[in-house]
Each structure stands twice: as C-alpha cells, then as structure tokens.
XYZ file of C-alpha atoms in Angstrom:
555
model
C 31.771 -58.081 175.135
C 28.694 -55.414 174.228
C 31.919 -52.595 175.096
C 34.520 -53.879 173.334
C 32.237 -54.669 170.154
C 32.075 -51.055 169.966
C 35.541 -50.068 170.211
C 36.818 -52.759 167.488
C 36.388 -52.002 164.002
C 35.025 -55.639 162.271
C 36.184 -56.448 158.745
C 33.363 -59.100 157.863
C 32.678 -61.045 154.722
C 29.448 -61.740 153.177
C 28.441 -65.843 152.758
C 25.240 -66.822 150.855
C 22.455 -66.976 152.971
C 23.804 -64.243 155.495
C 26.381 -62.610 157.410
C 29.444 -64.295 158.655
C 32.539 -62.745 160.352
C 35.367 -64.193 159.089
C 37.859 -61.896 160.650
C 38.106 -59.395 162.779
C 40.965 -57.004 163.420
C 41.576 -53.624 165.310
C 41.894 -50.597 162.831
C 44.724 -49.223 163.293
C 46.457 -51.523 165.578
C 50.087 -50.825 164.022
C 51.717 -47.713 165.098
C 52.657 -47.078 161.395
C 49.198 -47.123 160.172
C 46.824 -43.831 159.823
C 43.938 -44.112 162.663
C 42.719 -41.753 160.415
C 43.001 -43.069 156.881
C 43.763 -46.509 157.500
C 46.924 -45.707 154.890
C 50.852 -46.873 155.901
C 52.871 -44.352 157.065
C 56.467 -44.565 156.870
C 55.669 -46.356 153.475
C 58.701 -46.925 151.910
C 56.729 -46.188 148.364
C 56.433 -42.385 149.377
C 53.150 -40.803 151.233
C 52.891 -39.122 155.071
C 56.507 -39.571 156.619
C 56.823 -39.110 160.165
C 58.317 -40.310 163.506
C 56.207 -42.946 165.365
C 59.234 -43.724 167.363
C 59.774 -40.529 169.548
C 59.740 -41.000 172.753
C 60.654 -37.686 174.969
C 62.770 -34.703 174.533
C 66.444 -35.476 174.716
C 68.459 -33.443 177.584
C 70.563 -31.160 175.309
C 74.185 -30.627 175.969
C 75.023 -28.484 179.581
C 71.383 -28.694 180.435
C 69.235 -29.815 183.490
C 65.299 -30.774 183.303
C 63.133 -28.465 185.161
C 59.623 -29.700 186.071
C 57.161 -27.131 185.510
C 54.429 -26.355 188.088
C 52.541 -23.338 190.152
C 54.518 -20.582 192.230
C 54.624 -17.494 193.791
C 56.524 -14.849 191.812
C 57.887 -11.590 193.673
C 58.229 -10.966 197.091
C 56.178 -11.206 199.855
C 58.461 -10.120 202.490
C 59.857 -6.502 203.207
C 60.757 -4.491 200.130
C 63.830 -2.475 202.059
C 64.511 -1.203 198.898
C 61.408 0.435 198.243
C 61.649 -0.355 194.026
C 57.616 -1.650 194.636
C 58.595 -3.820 191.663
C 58.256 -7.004 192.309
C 54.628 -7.424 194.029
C 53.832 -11.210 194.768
C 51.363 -12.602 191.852
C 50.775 -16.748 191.763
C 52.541 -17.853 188.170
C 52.515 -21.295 186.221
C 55.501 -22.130 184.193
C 55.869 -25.076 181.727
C 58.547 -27.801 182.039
C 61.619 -26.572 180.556
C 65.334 -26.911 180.342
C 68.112 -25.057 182.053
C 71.944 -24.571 181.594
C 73.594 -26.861 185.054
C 76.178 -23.948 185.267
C 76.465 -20.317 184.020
C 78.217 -20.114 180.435
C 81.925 -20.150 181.440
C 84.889 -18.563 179.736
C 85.828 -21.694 177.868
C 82.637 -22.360 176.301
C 82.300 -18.594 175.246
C 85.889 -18.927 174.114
C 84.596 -21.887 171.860
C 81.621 -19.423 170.025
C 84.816 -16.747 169.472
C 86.566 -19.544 167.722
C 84.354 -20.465 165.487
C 83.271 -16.950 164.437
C 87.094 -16.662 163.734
C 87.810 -19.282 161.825
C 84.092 -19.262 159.697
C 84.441 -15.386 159.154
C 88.317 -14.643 159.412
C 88.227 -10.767 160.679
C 91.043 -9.692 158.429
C 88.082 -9.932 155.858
C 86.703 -6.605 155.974
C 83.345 -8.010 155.087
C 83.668 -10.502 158.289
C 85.844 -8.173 160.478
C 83.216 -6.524 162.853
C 81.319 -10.430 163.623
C 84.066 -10.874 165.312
C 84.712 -7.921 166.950
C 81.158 -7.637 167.862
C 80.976 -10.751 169.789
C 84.255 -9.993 172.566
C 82.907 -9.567 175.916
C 84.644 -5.865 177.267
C 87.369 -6.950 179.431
C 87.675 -2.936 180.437
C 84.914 -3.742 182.623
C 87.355 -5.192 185.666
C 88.868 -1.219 185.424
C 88.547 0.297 188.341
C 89.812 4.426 188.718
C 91.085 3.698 192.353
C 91.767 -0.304 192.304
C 94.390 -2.366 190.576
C 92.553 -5.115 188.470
C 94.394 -4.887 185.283
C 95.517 -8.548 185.960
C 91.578 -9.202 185.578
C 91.512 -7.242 182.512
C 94.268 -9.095 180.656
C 93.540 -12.905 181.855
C 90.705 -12.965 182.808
C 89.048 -14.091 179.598
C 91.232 -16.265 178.407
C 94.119 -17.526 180.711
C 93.633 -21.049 181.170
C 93.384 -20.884 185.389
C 89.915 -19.036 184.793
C 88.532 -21.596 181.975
C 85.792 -22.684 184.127
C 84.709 -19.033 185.040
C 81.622 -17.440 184.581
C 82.055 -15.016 181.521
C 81.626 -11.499 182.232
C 81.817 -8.533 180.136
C 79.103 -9.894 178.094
C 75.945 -7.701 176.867
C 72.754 -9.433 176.736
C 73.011 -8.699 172.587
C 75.525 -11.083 172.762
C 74.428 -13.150 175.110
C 71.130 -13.880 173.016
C 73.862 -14.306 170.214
C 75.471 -16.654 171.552
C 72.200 -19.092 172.299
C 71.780 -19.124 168.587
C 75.072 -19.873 167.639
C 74.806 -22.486 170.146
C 71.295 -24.062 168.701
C 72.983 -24.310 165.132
C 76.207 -26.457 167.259
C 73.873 -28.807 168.999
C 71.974 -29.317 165.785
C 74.840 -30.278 163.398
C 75.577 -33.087 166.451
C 71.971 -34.377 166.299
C 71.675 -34.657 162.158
C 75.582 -35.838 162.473
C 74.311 -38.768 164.573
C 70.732 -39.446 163.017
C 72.588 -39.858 159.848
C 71.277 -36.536 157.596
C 74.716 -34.875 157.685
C 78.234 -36.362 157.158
C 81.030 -37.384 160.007
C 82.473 -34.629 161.149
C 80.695 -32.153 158.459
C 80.452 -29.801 161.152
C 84.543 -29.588 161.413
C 84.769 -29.128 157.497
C 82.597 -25.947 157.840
C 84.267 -24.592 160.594
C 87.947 -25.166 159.080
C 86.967 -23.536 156.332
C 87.008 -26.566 153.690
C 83.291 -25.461 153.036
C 82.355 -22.502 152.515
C 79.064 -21.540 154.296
C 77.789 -22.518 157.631
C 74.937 -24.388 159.319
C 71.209 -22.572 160.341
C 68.745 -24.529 161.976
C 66.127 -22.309 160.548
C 67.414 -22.190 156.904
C 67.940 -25.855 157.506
C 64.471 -26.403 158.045
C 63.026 -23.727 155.901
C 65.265 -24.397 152.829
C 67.781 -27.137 153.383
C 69.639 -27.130 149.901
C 70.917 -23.888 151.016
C 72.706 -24.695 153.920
C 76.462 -24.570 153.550
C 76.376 -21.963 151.128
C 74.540 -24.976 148.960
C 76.920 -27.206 149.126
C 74.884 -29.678 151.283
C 74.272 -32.324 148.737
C 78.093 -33.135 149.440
C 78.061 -33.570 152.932
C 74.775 -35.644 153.520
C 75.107 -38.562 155.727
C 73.370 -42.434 155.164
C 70.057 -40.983 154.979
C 70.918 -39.533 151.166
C 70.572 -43.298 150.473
C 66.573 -43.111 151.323
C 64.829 -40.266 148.641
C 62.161 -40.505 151.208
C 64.090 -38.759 154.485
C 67.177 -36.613 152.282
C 66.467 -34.123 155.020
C 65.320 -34.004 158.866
C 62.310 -31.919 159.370
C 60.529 -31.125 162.494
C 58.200 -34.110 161.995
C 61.462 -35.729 162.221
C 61.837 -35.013 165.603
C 65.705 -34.875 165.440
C 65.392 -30.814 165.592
C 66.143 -29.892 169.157
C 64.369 -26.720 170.091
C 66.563 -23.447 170.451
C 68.624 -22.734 173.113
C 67.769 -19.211 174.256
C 67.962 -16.990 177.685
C 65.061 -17.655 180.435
C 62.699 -15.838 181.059
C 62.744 -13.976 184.208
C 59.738 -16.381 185.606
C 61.929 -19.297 184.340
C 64.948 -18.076 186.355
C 63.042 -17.400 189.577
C 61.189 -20.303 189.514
C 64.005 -22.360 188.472
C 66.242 -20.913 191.651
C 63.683 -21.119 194.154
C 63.304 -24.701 193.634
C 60.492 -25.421 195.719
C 60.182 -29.323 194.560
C 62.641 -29.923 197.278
C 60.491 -28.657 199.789
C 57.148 -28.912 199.908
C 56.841 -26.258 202.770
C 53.831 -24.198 202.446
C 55.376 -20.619 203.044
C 58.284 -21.866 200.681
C 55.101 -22.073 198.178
C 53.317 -19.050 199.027
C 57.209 -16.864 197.888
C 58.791 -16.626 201.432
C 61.647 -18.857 200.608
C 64.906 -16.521 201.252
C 67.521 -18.246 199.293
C 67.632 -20.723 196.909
C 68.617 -23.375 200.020
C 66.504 -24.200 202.585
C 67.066 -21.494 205.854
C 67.170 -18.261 206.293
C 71.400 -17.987 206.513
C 73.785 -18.077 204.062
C 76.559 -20.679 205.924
C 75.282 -24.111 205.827
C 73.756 -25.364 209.089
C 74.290 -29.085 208.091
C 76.525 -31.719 210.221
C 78.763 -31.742 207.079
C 80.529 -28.220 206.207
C 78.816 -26.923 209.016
C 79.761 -22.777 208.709
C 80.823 -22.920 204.908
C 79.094 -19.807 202.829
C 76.651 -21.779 200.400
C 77.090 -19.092 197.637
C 80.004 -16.100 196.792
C 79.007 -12.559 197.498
C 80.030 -9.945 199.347
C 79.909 -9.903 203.170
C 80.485 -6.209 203.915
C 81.915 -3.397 203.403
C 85.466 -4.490 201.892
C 84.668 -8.200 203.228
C 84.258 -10.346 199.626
C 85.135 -13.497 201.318
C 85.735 -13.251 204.698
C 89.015 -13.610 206.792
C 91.509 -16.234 204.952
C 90.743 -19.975 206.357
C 87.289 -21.960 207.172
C 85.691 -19.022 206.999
C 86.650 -17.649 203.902
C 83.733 -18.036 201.401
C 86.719 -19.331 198.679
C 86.563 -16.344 196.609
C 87.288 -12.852 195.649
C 86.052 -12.104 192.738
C 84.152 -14.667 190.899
C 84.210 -18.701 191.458
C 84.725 -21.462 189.607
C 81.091 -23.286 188.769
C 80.462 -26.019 190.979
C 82.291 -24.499 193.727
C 79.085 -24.467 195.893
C 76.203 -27.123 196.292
C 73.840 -27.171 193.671
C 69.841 -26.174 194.646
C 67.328 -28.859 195.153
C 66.966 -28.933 190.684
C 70.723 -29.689 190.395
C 71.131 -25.888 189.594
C 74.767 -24.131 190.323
C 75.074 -20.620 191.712
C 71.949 -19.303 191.416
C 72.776 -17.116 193.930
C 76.075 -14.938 194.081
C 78.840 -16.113 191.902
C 77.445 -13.531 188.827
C 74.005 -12.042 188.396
C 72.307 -13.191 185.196
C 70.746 -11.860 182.438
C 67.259 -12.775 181.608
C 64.822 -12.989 178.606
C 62.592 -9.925 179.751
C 61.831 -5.972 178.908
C 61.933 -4.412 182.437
C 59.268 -2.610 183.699
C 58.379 -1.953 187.279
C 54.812 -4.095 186.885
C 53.947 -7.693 186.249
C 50.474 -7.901 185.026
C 48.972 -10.734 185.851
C 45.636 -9.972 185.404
C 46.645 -10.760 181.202
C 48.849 -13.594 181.669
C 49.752 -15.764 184.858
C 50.962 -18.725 182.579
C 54.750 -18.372 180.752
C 55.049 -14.773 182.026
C 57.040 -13.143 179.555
C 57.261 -9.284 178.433
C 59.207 -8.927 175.238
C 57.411 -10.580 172.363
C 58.286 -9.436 168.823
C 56.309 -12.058 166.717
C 58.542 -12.541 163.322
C 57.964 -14.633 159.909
C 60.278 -15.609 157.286
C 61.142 -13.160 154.312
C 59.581 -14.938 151.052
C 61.209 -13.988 148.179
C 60.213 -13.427 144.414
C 60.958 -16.549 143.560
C 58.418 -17.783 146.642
C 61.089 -19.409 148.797
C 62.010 -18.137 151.928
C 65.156 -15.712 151.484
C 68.567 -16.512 152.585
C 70.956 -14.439 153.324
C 74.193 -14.466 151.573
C 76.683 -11.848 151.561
C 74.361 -9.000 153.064
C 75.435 -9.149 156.533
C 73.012 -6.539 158.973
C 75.527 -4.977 161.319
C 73.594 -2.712 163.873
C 75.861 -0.235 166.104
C 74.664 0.107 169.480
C 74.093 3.406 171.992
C 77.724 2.654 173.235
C 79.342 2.552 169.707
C 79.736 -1.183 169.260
C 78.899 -2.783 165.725
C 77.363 -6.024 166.363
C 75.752 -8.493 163.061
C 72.025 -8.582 163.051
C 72.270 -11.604 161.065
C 75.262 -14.044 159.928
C 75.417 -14.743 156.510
C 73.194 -18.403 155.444
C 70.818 -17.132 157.723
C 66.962 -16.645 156.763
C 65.618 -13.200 156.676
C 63.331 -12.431 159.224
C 60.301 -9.668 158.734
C 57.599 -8.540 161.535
C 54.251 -9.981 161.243
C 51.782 -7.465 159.566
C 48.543 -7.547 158.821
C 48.098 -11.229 156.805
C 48.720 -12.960 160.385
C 46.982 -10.095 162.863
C 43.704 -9.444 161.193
C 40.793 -10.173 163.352
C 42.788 -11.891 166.219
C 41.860 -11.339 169.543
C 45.210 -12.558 171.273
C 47.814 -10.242 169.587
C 47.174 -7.326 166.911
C 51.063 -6.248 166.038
C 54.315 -7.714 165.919
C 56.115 -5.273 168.754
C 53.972 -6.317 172.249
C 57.044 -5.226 174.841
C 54.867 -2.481 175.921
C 51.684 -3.725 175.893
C 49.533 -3.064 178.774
C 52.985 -1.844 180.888
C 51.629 1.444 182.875
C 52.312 3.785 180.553
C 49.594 6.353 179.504
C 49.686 4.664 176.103
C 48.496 2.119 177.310
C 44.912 3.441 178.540
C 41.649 4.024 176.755
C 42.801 7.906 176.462
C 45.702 6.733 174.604
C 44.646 9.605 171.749
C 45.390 12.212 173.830
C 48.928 11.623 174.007
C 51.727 11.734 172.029
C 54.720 9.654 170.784
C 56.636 12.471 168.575
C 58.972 14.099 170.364
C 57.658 17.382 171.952
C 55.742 19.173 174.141
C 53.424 15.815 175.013
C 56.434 14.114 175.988
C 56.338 14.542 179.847
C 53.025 13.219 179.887
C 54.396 9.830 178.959
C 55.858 7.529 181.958
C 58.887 5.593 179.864
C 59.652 8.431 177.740
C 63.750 8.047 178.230
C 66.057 9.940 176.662
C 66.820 9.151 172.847
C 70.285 9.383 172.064
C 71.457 8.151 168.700
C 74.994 6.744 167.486
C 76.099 5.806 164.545
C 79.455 5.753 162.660
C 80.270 7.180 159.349
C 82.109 5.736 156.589
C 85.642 6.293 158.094
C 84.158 4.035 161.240
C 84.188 7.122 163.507
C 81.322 7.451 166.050
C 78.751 10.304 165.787
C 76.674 10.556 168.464
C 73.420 12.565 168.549
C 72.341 13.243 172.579
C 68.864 13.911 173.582
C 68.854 17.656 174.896
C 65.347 17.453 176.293
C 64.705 18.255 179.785
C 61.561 16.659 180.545
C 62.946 12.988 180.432
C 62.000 10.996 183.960
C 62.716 7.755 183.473
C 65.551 5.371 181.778
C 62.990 2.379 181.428
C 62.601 1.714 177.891
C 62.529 -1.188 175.538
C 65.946 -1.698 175.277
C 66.599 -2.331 179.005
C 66.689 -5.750 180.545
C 66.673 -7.618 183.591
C 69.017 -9.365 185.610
C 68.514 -11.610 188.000
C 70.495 -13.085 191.400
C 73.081 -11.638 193.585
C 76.864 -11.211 192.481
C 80.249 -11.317 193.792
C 79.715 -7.572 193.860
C 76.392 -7.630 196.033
C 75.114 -8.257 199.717
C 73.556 -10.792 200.892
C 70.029 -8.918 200.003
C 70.516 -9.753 196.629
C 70.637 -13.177 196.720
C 66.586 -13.847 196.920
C 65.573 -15.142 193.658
C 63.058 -12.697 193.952
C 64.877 -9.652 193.808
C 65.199 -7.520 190.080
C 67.168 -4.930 188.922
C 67.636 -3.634 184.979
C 70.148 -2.022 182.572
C 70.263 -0.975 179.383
C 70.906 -4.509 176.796
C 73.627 -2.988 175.420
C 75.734 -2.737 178.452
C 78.063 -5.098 180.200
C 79.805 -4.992 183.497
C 82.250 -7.686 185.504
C 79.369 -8.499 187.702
C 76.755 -10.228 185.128
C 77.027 -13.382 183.342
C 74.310 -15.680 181.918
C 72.992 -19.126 181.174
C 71.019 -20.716 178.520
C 67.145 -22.551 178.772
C 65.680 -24.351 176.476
C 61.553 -24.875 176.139
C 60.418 -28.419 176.456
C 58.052 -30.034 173.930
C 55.516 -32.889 175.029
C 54.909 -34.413 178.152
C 55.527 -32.172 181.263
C 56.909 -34.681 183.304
C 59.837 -37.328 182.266
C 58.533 -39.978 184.310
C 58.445 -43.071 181.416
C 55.688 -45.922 181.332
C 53.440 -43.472 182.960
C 49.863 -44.568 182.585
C 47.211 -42.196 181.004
C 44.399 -40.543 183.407
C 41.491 -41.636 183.108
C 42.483 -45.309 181.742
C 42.350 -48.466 183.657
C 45.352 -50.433 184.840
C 44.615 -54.354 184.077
C-alpha cells in the first residue's frame, strides 16, 4: 500500500476537525489528459492537439520492414580484387523500410506520366522536367552487338512492365523517391480525411493547377496546389481544430529515399535468418545460405538462385533446367526472396545507393547509421517570414554529360545550407557540406593549411583532386564544355560519384557478395544499374505489438 501511495496522486478534501479523503484518483489516468499539466488534450475548445492514438509506423506502399540490429560491414574474406575498400568494421543500423522489389519499368513509367501531364513539355517553361527525368535507353547500344530491340522496348513495351528500370542516373533516381513521398502522401491525407476524394487525380489531370509537396504541405499548407487547397479539403475542414495534418498528426509518412550503402548490405545479407556465427562476423557469401549459387534444396534442386553472368559469353547457361531464365535482365520475383522477404539482391541489376564513395569507412567517427554524404539544409524564410515557395522559378541544373535536369519543381519550398545560426558552438557538425569529412584526403589532417584547394601548383598534393570539367549550354541550348587540361589529376573519386551495390546481369558471380562496392560518377547511367527505395522508421525498433516494457512487471 506504502508503494502505491506514492505513485497515486490524492485529491483530498478538508472536513472540520481534520483531514478526510474523499476521493482519490490517478492524475493523469486518461490518455487525453496532460501528465504534465493536468489540461485536456484533444479539447475540442482549442489548446495542445495531438495524436494519442498512434500506434506504429504503417508499411508504406512496395515496402518490406527491416529489423535493425548489429553486423559486420565489408569483407572479411579474400579481396581478389585488390580495391582494399571495403575493410570489415562491426556497424549498427536502425529498423527501417525497404522497397520488396527494385523500381520496375511500370512504376517509373507512372512518375513520367505524371510529370507529363502536371508540366506538359510542349510548355517551354515545363519542357526540360520532362526531358530530364527519361532514363537513356542508348545505354543497351553496343558498337559490335545488336540490342537496338532493347533500346526501343525496353522501357516501355508492355512484355518488360515488370522489369527493373535501367538507364536511370542516381539524380533521377533520388528524384524519383521524392516524387514518390508527395504520391504516398496525397493517399494518406486522402484517407485520414484532410484532402478531398480523388484530389490527387484533379491535380494530376490538370483541373488544378499546382501540385502536392509534403514539405510545403507541412511548412505552409495554404500553398499547396498553387493555393487552391481550401477547395479540395476533405471532412476534416469541418473541425477548425485539425484543417490540416501536421507531423504531430502522425498521418505524414516519412520520405521515401535511396539506402544507404549500410542499409543495402545489411538489408541483403539478412543474417536474422541465420543465426550462424561466421554469417555474423561478415563471411556470409551470398545473400542465401551456402556458398553456391544453384540451390542445394530437395525442391529446385540445381536452379541458379539469382541472374548473372556465368562466363565468358554464358548469361544463362545452356537452354533448359539449367538455364538461369534470363539474358539480360529478369522479371522481379523471378528468384526466391532472402530470409527479409527481399527480391534480387543479388544479380538481376546492381543498385544505386545513398553514399559519396570513397575507398575508407571510418568507423572510428561513426559505427551507428553509417552514412557519408550529409548536406544539412533549412527552409528559405522569406521577407514576409514564411518559408518561401517556389512558384514559377524552376532550378534546372545541366549535368557533366549535358543533361538539364530541375533542381526543384515548382510548389516546392526553397531549400538553403545551414550557416552559422545552426553551427555555432556545436561539437557534432560545424558546416552544411560533411561528404568529405574525415575521408583520407590531406584536407582532412591537422596540416590542412599547408595545402591548397585553388587550382594550381598544390593540386597534386591533394588525394581526390579529379579532374574539373565544366558544361553548360548557352541560350540557343547548345552544349559548351570546358575540359580540365591539368596533368597532375590521379584520381576520379570526388563528391559527385556514388556507389552501387550487388552483382548484375552483366557481372560474375564475384559480384554478388553484398559486400562488394564499386562507384561512378551520379550523373551517369548504364543498362546494368537499377535501384530501389527505403524508407527510415520512426518509434519502436521492433513491430512486435502488446510488447511489455523492460523493466516493468507482468501481473
């Protein structure tokens, strides 16, 4: 009694000659009053509006839960390649989310018709959105093979719909993720009741002008749809109190963006399936248990378990039970998921990832969410002390290989790099560009005054100093390109390149360790790399329900 007198807050009332309880109630028993304040929230009168209700993270369209946990990243088996860039180091990840299959041809095909109908490309103000977001079907060319059947249907014949898209530049595959977060997003406010049936087919057929932005959404809802939201609220315009979802809402699902390169590996090794301790310690081969690549089981005993390339001139094998089932690439699903429920993550397509390449991991700064490519960013405020939306100023950017791709879609909130107001005196970041913090290179040491980052005679004493071409295009659209005559470049490691992960339909069998890492430049695209999406997962780690708290009793 003595312990539970002091967890219960007594309301008491006083009686002449003494002290009598005459009730007593927990504080805070209701989920809808403040623990804090004791005041109602929810209250229907106004106040702190929130959602008591949440439960969990919904599983987001396409994607698979990922339990987070402790692995070894890197290889601790032979490195025949000799690259010495991917040296074992032990790695936590958080839960997260991950796209079942790569992002096919039909769902790409999807983002390219919306971008067409929302910003027609006979508009010259709207013409190179379009043209920007094509995958290059010239990469199936070959100067001594016949693929021009590739080239033409590949994309967009209907007996490849369920394809992995290729052709695609990791610009545009980080494009696509945020088209794809404003899709999902419409759903979710469509169904909670803060946007109108099918208000997310009006915009796209062009009855309203304007799109949907999850960030201006959140930032500065009566601007969404070019501000014509007011018309196309749903039931909850009937309560002043909730007009618009917020994050305390917790409608908002979190963006869908690529994985990091720790995500990926982690995600393909799939260890949860095997508890084995060398599987733990990074000498799993493949993403299946074994150290083949035909499946040893009773059922489909001899079947290939991914699609790569056998040999030299062998991508499939000899026609018949042998045959691995495909050429080129293969339809998703064609091959038994990992242990996570996760298609071809090996062969098929190698993927792009989240990451900056360089040839170190250093996890002597970070061994938890290993990630190199932060560029910390705020929200433009504008002179009237709203954040700034973007209207008509569309931010094209044209990349080392002459393509014009938009920075920024118009409705869009303008983004800035942190300065000064948000690094002062912090001891975890000090600028908004970290993708080559702490990487190697002689900038990165204590002598870091002694060298130089002008172009010049200091230049060779840096270790990423690649060459630094420019192209641009002049007013009549024609390309000028400006080429880096030095000679003391050694290295085409910058901050532009990326890495892909997983073997291809292209590669051997070497490739197909989750371990392995290669890089190219972001702006380039080949018939060999596709992608998927991940999403970050907020809350618990685990989704097991009714899961009782450590440290309490069970009664």
């Amino acid at each position: 009694m003595k312990k539970q007198f002091i967890k219960v807050v007594l309301s008491c009332a006083v009686i002449a000659g003494g002290f009598t309880v005459t009730s007593c109630k927990k504080s805070g028993s209701s989920k809808d009053v403040s623990r804090a304040t004791g005041w109602k929230i929810n209250a229907k009168e106004g106040g702190f509006q929130y959602n008591t209700d949440f439960k969990e993270q919904e599983t987001a369209p396409g994607l698979v839960f990922v339990e987070g946990g402790t692995f070894t990243k890197g290889k601790v088996q032979d490195d025949v390649m000799h690259d010495w860039n991917n040296t074992p180091t032990s790695q936590h990840v958080q839960s997260f989310y991950m796209d079942e299959t790569e992002v096919t041809n039909v769902m790409y095909l999807e983002y390219l018709d919306y971008l067409k109908s929302v910003y027609p490309p006979e508009n010259p103000k709207y013409t190179n959105i379009y043209k920007g977001a094509l995958p290059d079907t010239l990469v199936w060319r070959n100067r001594l093979g016949f693929n021009e059947t590739m080239t033409n249907n590949y994309l967009r014949h209907p007996a490849y719909a369920e394809y992995p898209v290729v052709g695609v530049n990791w610009v545009q595959a980080t494009q696509f993720a945020e088209w794809r977060t404003d899709r999902v997003n419409e759903v979710m406010l469509e169904r909670e009741g803060y946007l109108a049936k099918d208000a997310k087919y009006k915009a796209a057929q062009g009855e309203v002008s304007g799109t949907f932005s999850t960030e201006a959404y959140l930032n500065r809802p009566e601007s969404v749809y070019n501000g014509q939201i007011d018309s196309l609220q749903g039931k909850a315009k009937k309560d002043s109190v909730n007009t618009f979802a917020k994050r305390s809402s917790g409608v908002i699902m979190p963006e869908y963006r690529l994985p990091t390169e720790t995500e990926w590996e982690y995600a393909a090794q799939a260890n949860q399936g095997n508890r084995e301790y060398n599987n733990y310690r990074g000498r799993k081969k493949y993403p299946w248990d074994g150290d083949y690549t035909r499946n040893g089981q009773r059922v489909g005993r001899g079947d290939q378990l991914a699609n790569f390339k056998q040999g030299k001139g062998d991508y499939g094998g000899i026609a018949g039970w042998s045959d691995d089932g495909a050429d080129i690439t293969a339809q998703v699903m064609s091959y038994k998921p990992n242990d996570l429920g996760l298609y071809d993550m090996a062969g098929n397509v190698a993927e792009w990832v989240a990451d900056v390449y360089r040839p170190i991991v250093d996890d002597e700064v970070s061994d938890f969410n290993y990630y190199r490519g932060n560029i910390y960013m705020k929200t433009a405020i504008g002179e009237d002390g709203k954040v700034n939306v973007l209207r008509d100023s569309i931010v094209y950017d044209t990349l080392p290989n002459g393509k014009i791709v938009a920075v920024n879609l118009p409705g869009e909130i303008k983004m800035v790099p942190v300065d000064e107001e948000e690094t002062y005196l912090r001891t975890n970041f000090s600028s908004s560009d970290n993708r080559g913090y702490r990487d190697g290179d002689p900038g990165s040491s204590r002598f870091f005054d002694q060298f130089s980052d002008e172009e010049g005679e200091d230049d060779n004493k840096k270790m990423y100093n690649s060459p630094k071409h420019k192209v641009e295009r002049d007013s009549t659209g024609k390309l000028v390109r400006h080429y880096d005559t030095s000679n003391n470049r050694t290295t085409l490691i910058n901050d532009e390149v990326r890495v892909y992960k997983g073997g291809s339909w292209r590669d051997r069998a070497y490739w197909l360790d989750p371990a392995q890492r290669r890089y190219l430049p972001q702006y380039m695209a080949t018939d060999y790399i596709g992608f998927r999406c991940a999403m970050s997962r907020v809350g618990s780690k685990s989704k097991t329900k009714n899961k009782t708290p450590r440290g309490k009793k069970v009664r």
